[in-house]
């Protein structure tokens, strides 16, 4: 299946909002207090650099998770997803705990439950809520369906309870929910992209100090489109491979004597990796991170110069690094990338 996506075009249509609100009424009775939405994302460049304190450049997709929600005063959280086969999940917010239970840790409900838990852990007096979710962000496709679910939950609760949180703080709390409640050691990129991307731009994010810059990314001016291709190959962040690679990167950073791989200078990096990182697998992981950070900087330089067409080879180099050094590609992805380039695409790479 091919998905044509214009960056930043993630408005919620009146029909989709009305449908979500109507389904809420069927489930919970009465109208929701409001309807909120958060988009999925695709990452232009900067893969696996976020948990290495590096640089990323995501952009929002038109695919969104919509949350119709209503505040409750009894400390009960009732959540339902139109994408899940289960019915309404009912939890008590005071009992949410990642160790002893109180949330469906192994299923979709852990994500919104984790957001409630993270907000309360941070000192925000969040009580109960009824929430119904509808989403057209593909799950397991590397488009951040979990982050969209988390951010939609957080912005709904932010408004319902008048928390006054800025969007970057929303992203941080959603990351904490996924790290500490769901148990997935993801970086900050996905949640920040879902919360902070703006129309017509890619978001340059320094994941160490969280500084942001909206970089103009108007493909239509150049007669170009972004094509996101679904290979139908599913992945799961909780399957252990993600955590294994993160641990390998952290081990390489310790051997190199730096806080994170982001701190390894590009100049002379090959000699430094060869002399300091004993395990060839960890050495390859580190090589990807160091060169990927450099690729992000190159893409920014080209976009700032108005040379959108010239970023294509940088994207292809990123895919080759993910395939050969980080070992996260697969045959289907490699075929899609090769076919796209052979068919006239300026550049292509895997994402997620």
Short mmCIF file of C-alpha atoms in Angstrom, two decimals:
data_model
loop_
_atom_site.label_atom_id
_atom_site.label_comp_id
_atom_site.label_asym_id
_atom_site.label_seq_id
_atom_site.Cartn_x
_atom_site.Cartn_y
_atom_site.Cartn_z
CA UNK A 1 0.00 0.00 0.00
CA UNK A 2 1.32 3.45 -0.85
CA UNK A 3 0.44 6.45 1.31
CA UNK A 4 0.82 9.92 -0.16
CA UNK A 5 1.56 12.40 2.60
CA UNK A 6 2.05 16.12 2.50
CA UNK A 7 4.21 17.24 5.44
CA UNK A 8 2.33 19.16 8.08
CA UNK A 9 -1.10 18.46 6.52
CA UNK A 10 -2.50 16.80 9.62
CA UNK A 11 -5.70 18.75 10.21
CA UNK A 12 -8.59 16.82 11.69
CA UNK A 13 -11.62 17.00 9.44
CA UNK A 14 -14.96 18.01 10.88
CA UNK A 15 -16.36 14.63 9.82
CA UNK A 16 -13.69 12.64 11.67
CA UNK A 17 -14.11 14.74 14.82
CA UNK A 18 -17.90 14.41 14.68
CA UNK A 19 -17.66 10.66 14.12
CA UNK A 20 -15.32 10.24 17.10
CA UNK A 21 -17.59 12.35 19.30
CA UNK A 22 -20.67 10.38 18.20
CA UNK A 23 -18.98 7.08 18.99
CA UNK A 24 -18.00 8.49 22.38
CA UNK A 25 -21.68 9.20 23.04
CA UNK A 26 -22.66 5.65 22.09
CA UNK A 27 -20.04 4.23 24.45
CA UNK A 28 -20.26 6.52 27.45
CA UNK A 29 -23.54 8.41 27.07
CA UNK A 30 -23.68 12.16 26.51
CA UNK A 31 -21.25 14.41 24.71
CA UNK A 32 -17.48 14.65 25.28
CA UNK A 33 -16.04 17.85 26.69
CA UNK A 34 -13.93 18.15 23.57
CA UNK A 35 -12.04 16.42 20.79
CA UNK A 36 -8.26 16.50 20.46
CA UNK A 37 -5.82 15.03 17.91
CA UNK A 38 -2.13 14.28 17.49
CA UNK A 39 -0.37 13.17 14.29
CA UNK A 40 1.94 10.33 13.49
CA UNK A 41 5.33 11.23 12.11
CA UNK A 42 7.89 10.20 9.57
CA UNK A 43 11.55 10.94 10.18
CA UNK A 44 13.27 12.70 7.30
CA UNK A 45 16.74 11.95 8.70
CA UNK A 46 18.27 11.20 12.09
CA UNK A 47 17.43 7.58 12.91
CA UNK A 48 18.23 6.18 16.39
CA UNK A 49 20.17 9.33 17.24
CA UNK A 50 17.63 10.62 19.76
CA UNK A 51 18.60 8.27 22.57
CA UNK A 52 22.23 9.11 21.86
CA UNK A 53 21.65 12.82 22.60
CA UNK A 54 21.94 13.55 18.88
CA UNK A 55 20.03 15.39 16.17
CA UNK A 56 16.78 14.43 14.45
CA UNK A 57 14.54 15.91 11.76
CA UNK A 58 10.99 14.50 11.77
CA UNK A 59 7.85 15.87 10.16
CA UNK A 60 4.18 15.29 10.88
CA UNK A 61 1.96 13.08 8.73
CA UNK A 62 -1.71 13.63 7.91
CA UNK A 63 -2.52 10.44 9.81
CA UNK A 64 -3.81 11.21 13.29
CA UNK A 65 -5.08 9.76 16.52
CA UNK A 66 -8.24 11.52 17.67
CA UNK A 67 -9.38 11.54 21.30
CA UNK A 68 -12.89 12.47 22.39
CA UNK A 69 -12.74 12.95 26.14
CA UNK A 70 -14.75 13.99 29.17
CA UNK A 71 -13.55 14.71 32.67
CA UNK A 72 -14.68 12.50 35.57
CA UNK A 73 -14.68 13.37 39.27
CA UNK A 74 -14.45 9.84 40.71
CA UNK A 75 -10.87 8.88 39.86
CA UNK A 76 -11.95 6.32 37.25
CA UNK A 77 -10.29 6.17 33.84
CA UNK A 78 -12.40 4.57 31.13
CA UNK A 79 -10.71 4.24 27.74
CA UNK A 80 -11.75 2.69 24.46
CA UNK A 81 -10.08 2.37 21.08
CA UNK A 82 -11.85 1.89 17.79
CA UNK A 83 -8.73 0.07 16.59
CA UNK A 84 -8.62 -2.51 19.38
CA UNK A 85 -10.76 -5.66 19.64
CA UNK A 86 -11.22 -5.18 23.39
CA UNK A 87 -14.09 -3.24 24.89
CA UNK A 88 -13.91 -0.37 27.34
CA UNK A 89 -10.91 -0.66 29.68
CA UNK A 90 -11.70 0.65 33.17
CA UNK A 91 -8.92 1.58 35.60
CA UNK A 92 -8.55 3.57 38.81
CA UNK A 93 -5.99 6.34 38.42
CA UNK A 94 -4.79 6.04 42.03
CA UNK A 95 -3.87 2.39 41.39
CA UNK A 96 -1.85 2.94 38.22
CA UNK A 97 1.63 1.58 38.81
CA UNK A 98 4.16 0.12 36.37
CA UNK A 99 5.37 -2.50 38.88
CA UNK A 100 2.34 -3.73 40.77
CA UNK A 101 -0.20 -3.28 38.01
CA UNK A 102 -3.25 -1.14 37.66
CA UNK A 103 -2.73 -0.75 33.92
CA UNK A 104 -2.89 -3.10 30.96
CA UNK A 105 0.91 -3.12 30.65
CA UNK A 106 0.99 -5.55 27.76
CA UNK A 107 -1.68 -3.93 25.60
CA UNK A 108 -2.66 -0.67 23.93
CA UNK A 109 -4.27 0.72 27.10
CA UNK A 110 -0.86 0.95 28.79
CA UNK A 111 -0.03 4.00 26.67
CA UNK A 112 -2.87 6.32 27.75
CA UNK A 113 -2.79 4.85 31.26
CA UNK A 114 0.93 5.55 31.40
CA UNK A 115 0.32 9.19 30.45
CA UNK A 116 -2.11 9.60 33.35
CA UNK A 117 0.42 7.96 35.65
CA UNK A 118 3.27 10.20 34.41
CA UNK A 119 1.19 13.35 34.84
CA UNK A 120 0.27 12.37 38.39
CA UNK A 121 3.87 11.41 39.21
CA UNK A 122 4.92 14.89 38.08
CA UNK A 123 2.53 16.41 40.60
CA UNK A 124 -0.41 17.25 38.35
CA UNK A 125 -3.80 16.59 39.92
CA UNK A 126 -5.31 14.52 37.15
CA UNK A 127 -8.38 12.56 38.13
CA UNK A 128 -10.57 10.36 36.00
CA UNK A 129 -11.73 10.66 32.42
CA UNK A 130 -13.71 8.90 29.74
CA UNK A 131 -11.76 8.78 26.46
CA UNK A 132 -12.56 7.23 23.10
CA UNK A 133 -9.80 7.02 20.49
CA UNK A 134 -9.96 6.70 16.73
CA UNK A 135 -6.76 6.47 14.70
CA UNK A 136 -5.61 6.06 11.13
CA UNK A 137 -1.91 6.00 12.07
CA UNK A 138 -0.75 2.51 11.00
CA UNK A 139 0.47 0.46 13.96
CA UNK A 140 3.84 -1.28 13.83
CA UNK A 141 4.81 0.68 10.71
CA UNK A 142 7.42 2.99 12.23
CA UNK A 143 5.11 6.03 12.05
CA UNK A 144 4.83 6.58 15.81
CA UNK A 145 1.31 5.38 16.46
CA UNK A 146 2.16 4.99 20.15
CA UNK A 147 3.43 8.58 20.41
CA UNK A 148 0.30 9.90 18.69
CA UNK A 149 -1.84 7.96 21.18
CA UNK A 150 0.17 9.32 24.11
CA UNK A 151 0.18 12.93 22.93
CA UNK A 152 -3.54 12.91 22.10
CA UNK A 153 -4.19 11.68 25.65
CA UNK A 154 -1.88 14.25 27.22
CA UNK A 155 -3.22 17.28 25.38
CA UNK A 156 -6.79 16.25 26.19
CA UNK A 157 -5.98 15.94 29.90
CA UNK A 158 -3.93 19.14 29.78
CA UNK A 159 -7.03 21.03 28.68
CA UNK A 160 -9.57 19.11 30.75
CA UNK A 161 -7.63 19.73 33.97
CA UNK A 162 -6.21 23.15 33.10
CA UNK A 163 -2.61 22.02 33.62
CA UNK A 164 -1.09 24.75 31.46
CA UNK A 165 1.66 22.52 30.07
CA UNK A 166 3.66 23.60 27.03
CA UNK A 167 3.95 21.17 24.17
CA UNK A 168 7.57 20.25 24.81
CA UNK A 169 6.71 19.39 28.41
CA UNK A 170 3.80 17.32 27.11
CA UNK A 171 6.26 15.42 24.91
CA UNK A 172 8.64 14.81 27.82
CA UNK A 173 5.87 13.40 30.02
CA UNK A 174 4.67 11.16 27.20
CA UNK A 175 8.21 9.83 26.77
CA UNK A 176 8.36 9.15 30.52
CA UNK A 177 5.09 7.23 30.21
CA UNK A 178 6.49 5.03 27.47
CA UNK A 179 9.87 4.56 29.19
CA UNK A 180 8.77 4.03 32.76
CA UNK A 181 5.22 2.69 32.53
CA UNK A 182 5.04 0.83 29.23
CA UNK A 183 8.68 -0.25 29.52
CA UNK A 184 10.00 0.82 26.10
CA UNK A 185 13.29 2.79 26.30
CA UNK A 186 12.46 5.15 23.43
CA UNK A 187 14.04 8.55 22.92
CA UNK A 188 12.24 11.89 22.86
CA UNK A 189 11.87 12.32 19.10
CA UNK A 190 8.52 10.66 18.42
CA UNK A 191 6.60 12.44 21.15
CA UNK A 192 8.18 15.81 20.32
CA UNK A 193 7.35 15.36 16.64
CA UNK A 194 3.72 14.54 17.41
CA UNK A 195 3.43 17.47 19.79
CA UNK A 196 5.50 20.17 18.09
CA UNK A 197 5.71 19.75 14.29
CA UNK A 198 4.18 22.55 12.23
CA UNK A 199 2.75 22.62 8.73
CA UNK A 200 5.19 22.97 5.85
CA UNK A 201 8.27 22.34 7.98
CA UNK A 202 10.57 19.62 9.21
CA UNK A 203 11.44 19.90 12.90
CA UNK A 204 15.14 20.10 13.69
CA UNK A 205 15.55 18.94 17.28
CA UNK A 206 18.65 18.73 19.43
CA UNK A 207 17.63 15.90 21.73
CA UNK A 208 20.14 16.86 24.41
CA UNK A 209 18.98 20.39 25.21
CA UNK A 210 15.63 20.12 23.35
CA UNK A 211 16.21 23.25 21.29
CA UNK A 212 14.04 23.27 18.19
CA UNK A 213 13.98 24.94 14.82
CA UNK A 214 11.22 24.70 12.24
CA UNK A 215 13.02 24.18 8.93
CA UNK A 216 11.01 25.08 5.78
CA UNK A 217 10.25 21.93 3.79
CA UNK A 218 7.96 22.90 0.93
CA UNK A 219 8.22 20.08 -1.57
CA UNK A 220 5.40 21.36 -3.76
CA UNK A 221 7.43 24.42 -4.74
CA UNK A 222 9.98 22.07 -6.31
CA UNK A 223 7.30 19.92 -7.92
CA UNK A 224 8.02 17.11 -5.47
CA UNK A 225 5.98 14.90 -3.18
CA UNK A 226 6.83 12.78 -0.20
CA UNK A 227 5.77 9.16 -0.66
CA UNK A 228 5.53 6.96 2.43
CA UNK A 229 5.42 3.29 1.42
CA UNK A 230 3.98 0.64 3.70
CA UNK A 231 5.97 -2.59 3.25
CA UNK A 232 3.47 -4.51 5.44
CA UNK A 233 6.40 -5.59 7.64
CA UNK A 234 5.46 -4.99 11.27
CA UNK A 235 7.74 -4.15 14.15
CA UNK A 236 7.35 -3.79 17.90
CA UNK A 237 9.49 -1.55 20.07
CA UNK A 238 8.93 -3.90 22.96
CA UNK A 239 10.44 -6.95 21.24
CA UNK A 240 13.88 -6.43 22.79
CA UNK A 241 15.86 -5.54 19.68
CA UNK A 242 15.43 -1.81 20.21
CA UNK A 243 16.65 -2.06 23.80
CA UNK A 244 19.58 -4.25 22.70
CA UNK A 245 20.79 -1.62 20.23
CA UNK A 246 20.37 1.17 22.74
CA UNK A 247 22.44 -0.77 25.26
CA UNK A 248 25.11 -1.35 22.61
CA UNK A 249 25.31 2.37 21.87
CA UNK A 250 25.61 3.19 25.57
CA UNK A 251 28.36 0.61 25.97
CA UNK A 252 30.28 2.11 23.03
CA UNK A 253 29.97 5.59 24.54
CA UNK A 254 31.41 4.36 27.84
CA UNK A 255 34.37 2.78 26.06
CA UNK A 256 34.95 6.03 24.18
CA UNK A 257 34.82 8.01 27.40
CA UNK A 258 31.99 10.32 26.30
CA UNK A 259 28.56 11.02 27.83
CA UNK A 260 26.86 9.95 24.60
CA UNK A 261 27.82 9.04 21.04
CA UNK A 262 26.73 12.52 19.98
CA UNK A 263 29.97 13.74 21.58
CA UNK A 264 32.27 11.77 19.26
CA UNK A 265 33.73 14.24 16.69
CA UNK A 266 33.14 13.29 13.07
CA UNK A 267 36.72 14.10 12.14
CA UNK A 268 38.85 11.05 12.89
CA UNK A 269 35.94 9.01 14.22
CA UNK A 270 36.95 5.81 12.40
CA UNK A 271 40.35 5.62 14.07
CA UNK A 272 38.84 6.45 17.44
CA UNK A 273 36.19 3.74 17.15
CA UNK A 274 38.75 1.19 15.97
CA UNK A 275 41.07 1.86 18.92
CA UNK A 276 38.45 2.16 21.67
CA UNK A 277 35.42 -0.05 20.93
CA UNK A 278 36.33 -3.73 21.15
CA UNK A 279 33.08 -5.36 20.01
CA UNK A 280 32.63 -5.05 16.21
CA UNK A 281 28.84 -4.97 16.60
CA UNK A 282 29.02 -2.06 19.03
CA UNK A 283 31.60 -0.39 16.81
CA UNK A 284 29.17 -0.57 13.86
CA UNK A 285 26.34 0.82 15.99
CA UNK A 286 28.52 3.75 16.99
CA UNK A 287 29.59 4.35 13.40
CA UNK A 288 25.97 4.70 12.36
CA UNK A 289 25.20 7.25 15.10
CA UNK A 290 28.25 9.41 14.41
CA UNK A 291 27.64 9.47 10.66
CA UNK A 292 23.88 9.89 11.02
CA UNK A 293 24.32 13.01 13.14
CA UNK A 294 26.53 14.33 10.37
CA UNK A 295 23.84 13.53 7.80
CA UNK A 296 21.27 15.53 9.77
CA UNK A 297 23.61 18.51 9.74
CA UNK A 298 24.12 18.10 5.98
CA UNK A 299 20.37 17.98 5.29
CA UNK A 300 19.84 21.15 7.34
CA UNK A 301 22.61 22.90 5.39
CA UNK A 302 21.04 21.91 2.08
CA UNK A 303 17.51 22.91 3.11
CA UNK A 304 18.71 26.26 4.43
CA UNK A 305 20.37 26.82 1.06
CA UNK A 306 17.13 25.99 -0.77
CA UNK A 307 18.61 22.82 -2.26
CA UNK A 308 15.82 20.36 -1.45
CA UNK A 309 16.60 18.13 -4.41
CA UNK A 310 20.16 17.57 -3.20
CA UNK A 311 19.12 15.81 0.01
CA UNK A 312 18.23 12.61 -1.89
CA UNK A 313 21.71 11.01 -1.80
CA UNK A 314 21.97 11.80 1.92
CA UNK A 315 18.77 9.84 2.55
CA UNK A 316 20.12 6.88 0.57
CA UNK A 317 23.38 6.97 2.57
CA UNK A 318 21.29 6.94 5.75
CA UNK A 319 19.49 3.82 4.60
CA UNK A 320 22.74 2.06 3.78
CA UNK A 321 24.04 2.85 7.25
CA UNK A 322 20.86 1.55 8.89
CA UNK A 323 21.09 -1.59 6.77
CA UNK A 324 24.80 -2.35 7.11
CA UNK A 325 25.82 -0.88 10.48
CA UNK A 326 22.67 -0.76 12.57
CA UNK A 327 21.18 -3.95 11.08
CA UNK A 328 17.56 -2.81 11.28
CA UNK A 329 16.50 -3.11 7.65
CA UNK A 330 15.03 -6.15 5.95
CA UNK A 331 14.68 -7.53 2.43
CA UNK A 332 11.32 -5.85 1.81
CA UNK A 333 12.65 -2.45 2.84
CA UNK A 334 15.79 -2.81 0.75
CA UNK A 335 13.70 -3.72 -2.31
CA UNK A 336 11.45 -0.69 -1.81
CA UNK A 337 14.40 1.69 -1.45
CA UNK A 338 16.18 0.28 -4.52
CA UNK A 339 12.99 0.29 -6.58
CA UNK A 340 12.17 3.86 -5.61
CA UNK A 341 15.58 5.13 -6.63
CA UNK A 342 15.55 3.13 -9.85
CA UNK A 343 12.09 4.49 -10.58
CA UNK A 344 13.23 8.09 -10.37
CA UNK A 345 12.98 9.05 -6.69
CA UNK A 346 15.64 11.58 -5.70
CA UNK A 347 16.27 9.58 -2.54
CA UNK A 348 14.73 6.92 -0.33
CA UNK A 349 15.35 5.21 2.97
CA UNK A 350 13.70 3.17 5.68
CA UNK A 351 12.20 4.92 8.67
CA UNK A 352 11.18 3.72 12.08
#
